[in-house]
mmCIF file of C-alpha atoms in Angstrom:
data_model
loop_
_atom_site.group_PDB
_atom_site.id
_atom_site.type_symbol
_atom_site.label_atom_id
_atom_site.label_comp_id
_atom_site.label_asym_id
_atom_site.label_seq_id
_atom_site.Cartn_x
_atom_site.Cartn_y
_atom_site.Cartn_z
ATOM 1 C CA UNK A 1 -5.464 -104.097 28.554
ATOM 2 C CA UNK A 2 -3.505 -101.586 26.293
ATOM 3 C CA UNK A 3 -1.129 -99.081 27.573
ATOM 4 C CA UNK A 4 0.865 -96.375 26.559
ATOM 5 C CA UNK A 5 4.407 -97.151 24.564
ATOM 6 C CA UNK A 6 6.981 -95.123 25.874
ATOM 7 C CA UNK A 7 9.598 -93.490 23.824
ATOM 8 C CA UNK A 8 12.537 -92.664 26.460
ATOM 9 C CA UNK A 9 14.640 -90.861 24.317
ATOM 10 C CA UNK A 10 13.506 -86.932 23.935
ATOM 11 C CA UNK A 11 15.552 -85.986 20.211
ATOM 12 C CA UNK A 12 13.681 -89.840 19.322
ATOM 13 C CA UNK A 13 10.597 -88.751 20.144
ATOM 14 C CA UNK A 14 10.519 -85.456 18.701
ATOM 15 C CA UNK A 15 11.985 -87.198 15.575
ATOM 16 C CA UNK A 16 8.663 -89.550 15.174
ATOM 17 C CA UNK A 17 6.273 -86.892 16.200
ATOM 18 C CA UNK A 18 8.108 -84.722 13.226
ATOM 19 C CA UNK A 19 7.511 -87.615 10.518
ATOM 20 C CA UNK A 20 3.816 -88.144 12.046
ATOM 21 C CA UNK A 21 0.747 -86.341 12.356
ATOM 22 C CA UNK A 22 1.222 -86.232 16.262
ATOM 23 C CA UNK A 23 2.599 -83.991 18.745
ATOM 24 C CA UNK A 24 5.112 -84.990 21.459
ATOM 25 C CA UNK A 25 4.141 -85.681 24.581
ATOM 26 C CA UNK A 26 6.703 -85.212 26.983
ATOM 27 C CA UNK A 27 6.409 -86.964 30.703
ATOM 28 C CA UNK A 28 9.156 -85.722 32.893
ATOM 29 C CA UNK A 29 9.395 -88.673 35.904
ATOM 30 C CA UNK A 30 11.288 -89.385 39.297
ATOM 31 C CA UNK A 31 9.027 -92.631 39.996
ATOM 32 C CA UNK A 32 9.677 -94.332 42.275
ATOM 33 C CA UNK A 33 10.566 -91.224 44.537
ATOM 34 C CA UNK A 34 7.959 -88.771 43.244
ATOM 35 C CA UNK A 35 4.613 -90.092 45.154
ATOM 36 C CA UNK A 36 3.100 -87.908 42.198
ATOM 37 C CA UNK A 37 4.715 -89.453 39.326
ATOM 38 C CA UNK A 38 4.187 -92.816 40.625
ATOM 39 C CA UNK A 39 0.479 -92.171 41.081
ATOM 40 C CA UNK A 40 0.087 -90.450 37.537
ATOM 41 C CA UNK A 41 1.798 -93.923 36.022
ATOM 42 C CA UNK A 42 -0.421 -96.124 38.191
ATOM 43 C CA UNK A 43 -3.700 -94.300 38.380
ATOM 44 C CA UNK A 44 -3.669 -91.288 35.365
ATOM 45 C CA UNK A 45 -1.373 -93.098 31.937
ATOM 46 C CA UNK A 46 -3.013 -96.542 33.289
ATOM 47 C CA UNK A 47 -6.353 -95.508 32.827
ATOM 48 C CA UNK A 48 -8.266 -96.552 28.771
ATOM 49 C CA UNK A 49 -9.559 -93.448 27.690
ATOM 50 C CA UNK A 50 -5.901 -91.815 28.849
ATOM 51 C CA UNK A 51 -4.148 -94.508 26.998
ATOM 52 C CA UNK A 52 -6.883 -94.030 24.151
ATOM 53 C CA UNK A 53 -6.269 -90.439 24.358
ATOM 54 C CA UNK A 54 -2.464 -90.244 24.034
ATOM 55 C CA UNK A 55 -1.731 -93.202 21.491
ATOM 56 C CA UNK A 56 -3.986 -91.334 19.161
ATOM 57 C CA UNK A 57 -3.173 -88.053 18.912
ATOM 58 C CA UNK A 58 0.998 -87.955 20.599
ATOM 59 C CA UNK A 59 3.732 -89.611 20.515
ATOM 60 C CA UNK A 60 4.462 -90.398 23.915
ATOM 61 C CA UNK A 61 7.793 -89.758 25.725
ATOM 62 C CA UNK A 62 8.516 -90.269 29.380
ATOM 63 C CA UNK A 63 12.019 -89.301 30.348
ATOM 64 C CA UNK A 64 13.903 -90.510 34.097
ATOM 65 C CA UNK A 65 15.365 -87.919 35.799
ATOM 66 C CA UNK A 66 18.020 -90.812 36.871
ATOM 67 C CA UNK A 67 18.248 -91.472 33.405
ATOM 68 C CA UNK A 68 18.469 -88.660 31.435
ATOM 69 C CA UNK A 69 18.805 -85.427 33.517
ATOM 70 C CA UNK A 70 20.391 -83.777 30.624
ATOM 71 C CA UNK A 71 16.814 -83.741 29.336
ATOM 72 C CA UNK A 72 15.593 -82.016 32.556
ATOM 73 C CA UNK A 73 18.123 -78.687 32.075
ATOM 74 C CA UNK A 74 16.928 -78.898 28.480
ATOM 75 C CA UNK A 75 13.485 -78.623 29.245
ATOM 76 C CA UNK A 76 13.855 -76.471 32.210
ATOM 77 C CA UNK A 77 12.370 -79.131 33.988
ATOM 78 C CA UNK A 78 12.227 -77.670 37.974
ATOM 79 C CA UNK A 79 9.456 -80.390 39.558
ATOM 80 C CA UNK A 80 7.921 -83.610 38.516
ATOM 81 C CA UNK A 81 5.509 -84.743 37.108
ATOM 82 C CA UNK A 82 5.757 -82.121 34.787
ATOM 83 C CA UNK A 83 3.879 -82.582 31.527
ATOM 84 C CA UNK A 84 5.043 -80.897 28.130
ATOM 85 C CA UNK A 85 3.104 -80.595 24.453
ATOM 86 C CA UNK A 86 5.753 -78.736 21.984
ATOM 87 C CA UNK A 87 4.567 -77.987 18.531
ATOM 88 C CA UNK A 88 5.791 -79.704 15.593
ATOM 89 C CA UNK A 89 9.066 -77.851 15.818
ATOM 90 C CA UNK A 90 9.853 -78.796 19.120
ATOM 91 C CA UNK A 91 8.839 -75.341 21.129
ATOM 92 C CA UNK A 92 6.622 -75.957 24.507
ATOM 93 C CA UNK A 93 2.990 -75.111 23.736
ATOM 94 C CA UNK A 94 1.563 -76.173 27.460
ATOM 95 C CA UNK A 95 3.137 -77.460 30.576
ATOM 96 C CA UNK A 96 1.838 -79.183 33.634
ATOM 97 C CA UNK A 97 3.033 -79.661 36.619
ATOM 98 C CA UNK A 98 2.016 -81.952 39.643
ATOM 99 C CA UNK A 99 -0.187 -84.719 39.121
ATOM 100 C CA UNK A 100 -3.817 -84.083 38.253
ATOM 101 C CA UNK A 101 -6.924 -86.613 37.943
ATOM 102 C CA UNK A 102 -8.055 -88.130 35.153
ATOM 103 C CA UNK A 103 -10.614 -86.257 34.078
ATOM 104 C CA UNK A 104 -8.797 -83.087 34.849
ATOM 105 C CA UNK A 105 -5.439 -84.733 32.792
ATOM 106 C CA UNK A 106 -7.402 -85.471 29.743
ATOM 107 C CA UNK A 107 -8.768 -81.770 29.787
ATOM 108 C CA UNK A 108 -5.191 -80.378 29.626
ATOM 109 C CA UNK A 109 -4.129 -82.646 26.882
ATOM 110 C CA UNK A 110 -6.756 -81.567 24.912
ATOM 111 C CA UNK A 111 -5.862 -77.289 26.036
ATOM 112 C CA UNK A 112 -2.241 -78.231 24.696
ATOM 113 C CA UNK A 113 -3.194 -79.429 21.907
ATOM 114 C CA UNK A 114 -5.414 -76.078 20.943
ATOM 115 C CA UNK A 115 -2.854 -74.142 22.192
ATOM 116 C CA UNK A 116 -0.958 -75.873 19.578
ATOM 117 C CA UNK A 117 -3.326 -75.074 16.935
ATOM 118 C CA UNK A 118 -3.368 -71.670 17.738
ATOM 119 C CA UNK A 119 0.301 -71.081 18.246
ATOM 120 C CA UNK A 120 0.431 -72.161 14.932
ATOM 121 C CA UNK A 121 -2.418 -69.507 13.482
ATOM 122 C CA UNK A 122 -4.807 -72.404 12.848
ATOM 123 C CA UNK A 123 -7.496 -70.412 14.759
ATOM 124 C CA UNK A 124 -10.308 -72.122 13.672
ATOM 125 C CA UNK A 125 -8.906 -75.396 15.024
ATOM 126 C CA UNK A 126 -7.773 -74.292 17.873
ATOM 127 C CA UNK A 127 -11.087 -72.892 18.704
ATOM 128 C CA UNK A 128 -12.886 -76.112 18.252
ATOM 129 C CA UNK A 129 -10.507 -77.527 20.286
ATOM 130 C CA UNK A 130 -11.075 -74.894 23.348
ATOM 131 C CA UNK A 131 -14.866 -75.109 23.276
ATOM 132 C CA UNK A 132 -14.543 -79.159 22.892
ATOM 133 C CA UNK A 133 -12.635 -78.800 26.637
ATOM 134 C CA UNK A 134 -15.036 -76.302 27.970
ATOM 135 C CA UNK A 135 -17.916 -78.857 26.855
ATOM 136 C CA UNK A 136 -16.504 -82.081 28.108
ATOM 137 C CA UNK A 137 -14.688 -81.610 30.973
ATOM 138 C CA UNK A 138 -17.067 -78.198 32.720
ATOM 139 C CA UNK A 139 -15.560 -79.165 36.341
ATOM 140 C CA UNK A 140 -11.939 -78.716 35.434
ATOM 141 C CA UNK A 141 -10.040 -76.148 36.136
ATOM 142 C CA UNK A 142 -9.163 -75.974 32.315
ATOM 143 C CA UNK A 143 -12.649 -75.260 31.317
ATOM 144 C CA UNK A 144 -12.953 -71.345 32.198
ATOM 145 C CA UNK A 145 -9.307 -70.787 30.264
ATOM 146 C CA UNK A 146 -10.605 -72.548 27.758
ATOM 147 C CA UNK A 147 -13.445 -70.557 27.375
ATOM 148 C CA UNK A 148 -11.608 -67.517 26.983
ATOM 149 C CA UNK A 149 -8.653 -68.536 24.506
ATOM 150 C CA UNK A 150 -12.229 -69.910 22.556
ATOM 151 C CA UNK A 151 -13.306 -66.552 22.022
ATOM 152 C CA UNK A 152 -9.626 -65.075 21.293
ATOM 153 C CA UNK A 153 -9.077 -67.955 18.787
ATOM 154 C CA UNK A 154 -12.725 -66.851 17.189
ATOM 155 C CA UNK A 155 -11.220 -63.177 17.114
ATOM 156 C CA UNK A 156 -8.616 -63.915 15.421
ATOM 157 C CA UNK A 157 -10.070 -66.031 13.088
ATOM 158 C CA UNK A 158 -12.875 -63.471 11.693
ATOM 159 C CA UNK A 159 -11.620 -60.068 13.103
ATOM 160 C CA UNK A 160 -14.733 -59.351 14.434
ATOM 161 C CA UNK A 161 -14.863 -58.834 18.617
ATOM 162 C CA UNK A 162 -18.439 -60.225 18.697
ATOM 163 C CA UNK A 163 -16.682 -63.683 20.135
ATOM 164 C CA UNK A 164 -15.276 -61.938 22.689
ATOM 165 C CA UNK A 165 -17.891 -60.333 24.441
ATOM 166 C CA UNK A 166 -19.951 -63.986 24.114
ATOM 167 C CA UNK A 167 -16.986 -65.416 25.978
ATOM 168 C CA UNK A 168 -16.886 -62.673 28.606
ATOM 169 C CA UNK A 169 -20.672 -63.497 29.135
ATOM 170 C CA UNK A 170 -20.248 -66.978 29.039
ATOM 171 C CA UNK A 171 -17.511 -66.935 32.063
ATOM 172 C CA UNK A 172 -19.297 -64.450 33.684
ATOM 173 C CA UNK A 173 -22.150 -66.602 33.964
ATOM 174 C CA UNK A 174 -20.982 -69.980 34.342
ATOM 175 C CA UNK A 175 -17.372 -69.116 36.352
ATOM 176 C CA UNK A 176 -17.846 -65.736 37.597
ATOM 177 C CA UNK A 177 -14.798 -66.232 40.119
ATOM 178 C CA UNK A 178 -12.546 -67.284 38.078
ATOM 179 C CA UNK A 179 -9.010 -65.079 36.813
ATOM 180 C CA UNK A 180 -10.257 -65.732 32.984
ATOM 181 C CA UNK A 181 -14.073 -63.965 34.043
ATOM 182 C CA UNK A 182 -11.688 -60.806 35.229
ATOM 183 C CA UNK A 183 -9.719 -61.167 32.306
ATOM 184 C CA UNK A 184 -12.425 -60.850 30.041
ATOM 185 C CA UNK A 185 -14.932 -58.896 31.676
ATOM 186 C CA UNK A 186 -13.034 -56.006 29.802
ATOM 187 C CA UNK A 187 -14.869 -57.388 26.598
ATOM 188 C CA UNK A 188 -18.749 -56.612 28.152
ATOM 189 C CA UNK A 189 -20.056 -53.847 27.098
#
């Protein structure tokens, strides 16, 4: 079975993600002693689709608190597991923190790497990339925010605030309790 290869080193990895097409992944770990970290490594980075996943579109870097805790004032690393995307130069994007399913993992991978996208004024991109999450992974706790940074990606895109009000509608209807309904319900007319 395939699994993940582990840079350990954090100025390596963000080295190799700079001469690839891939973003850093950053895996901040105190497995053994972090029941969290040790259940993200055995039941979350062992699983195909997450291995699938992160081979293709990061460069993957896990770094010991033991280890390298140098890394963890760097980072401003307070709890683990905490997850971090940068973009290409090296500023955070998205960060997790605590362990989260699978299914609820892949969805956040997939928000950091729109996040990205649009940190980066690829708008179009990163709005693919938002609805993609709100499409596949519905349940998740990523797919309302997702919905809404959709519609502000869309915006800023085209200029036009059409997008906007279809994403206020859209998390009205299918998350009305959620913070990113509120957020947007400013948009409805």
């Amino acid at each position: 079975m395939p699994r993940i290869e582990w840079v350990s080193d954090a100025d390596e990895g963000l080295d190799q993600a700079k001469g690839s097409q891939k973003l850093a992944l950053f895996s901040f770990t105190a497995a053994p002693d972090c029941s969290g970290c040790t259940q993200l490594d055995d039941e979350v980075y062992a699983e195909e689709d997450v291995v699938r996943f992160v081979t293709e579109c990061f460069v993957p870097i896990k770094i010991d608190i033991k280890k390298h805790p140098e890394s963890f004032a760097q980072f401003s690393v307070e709890w683990t597991p905490t997850v971090i995307i940068p973009d290409q130069n090296g500023r955070e994007r998205h960060r997790l923190v605590g362990f989260l399913p699978t299914e609820d993992f892949l969805a956040q991978l997939q928000f950091g790497i729109a996040k990205v996208a649009f940190s980066g004024k690829k708008y179009e991109e990163a709005r693919k990339g938002f609805v993609a999450v709100g499409r596949l992974y519905p349940e998740t706790s990523a797919a309302p925010e997702s919905i809404y940074w959709a519609g502000v990606s869309a915006y800023r895109d085209t200029g036009k605030i059409a997008p906007l009000a279809q994403c206020a509608s859209e998390l009205k209807l299918k998350y009305p309790e959620s913070d990113w309904a509120k957020k947007a319900s400013v948009w409805i007319k």
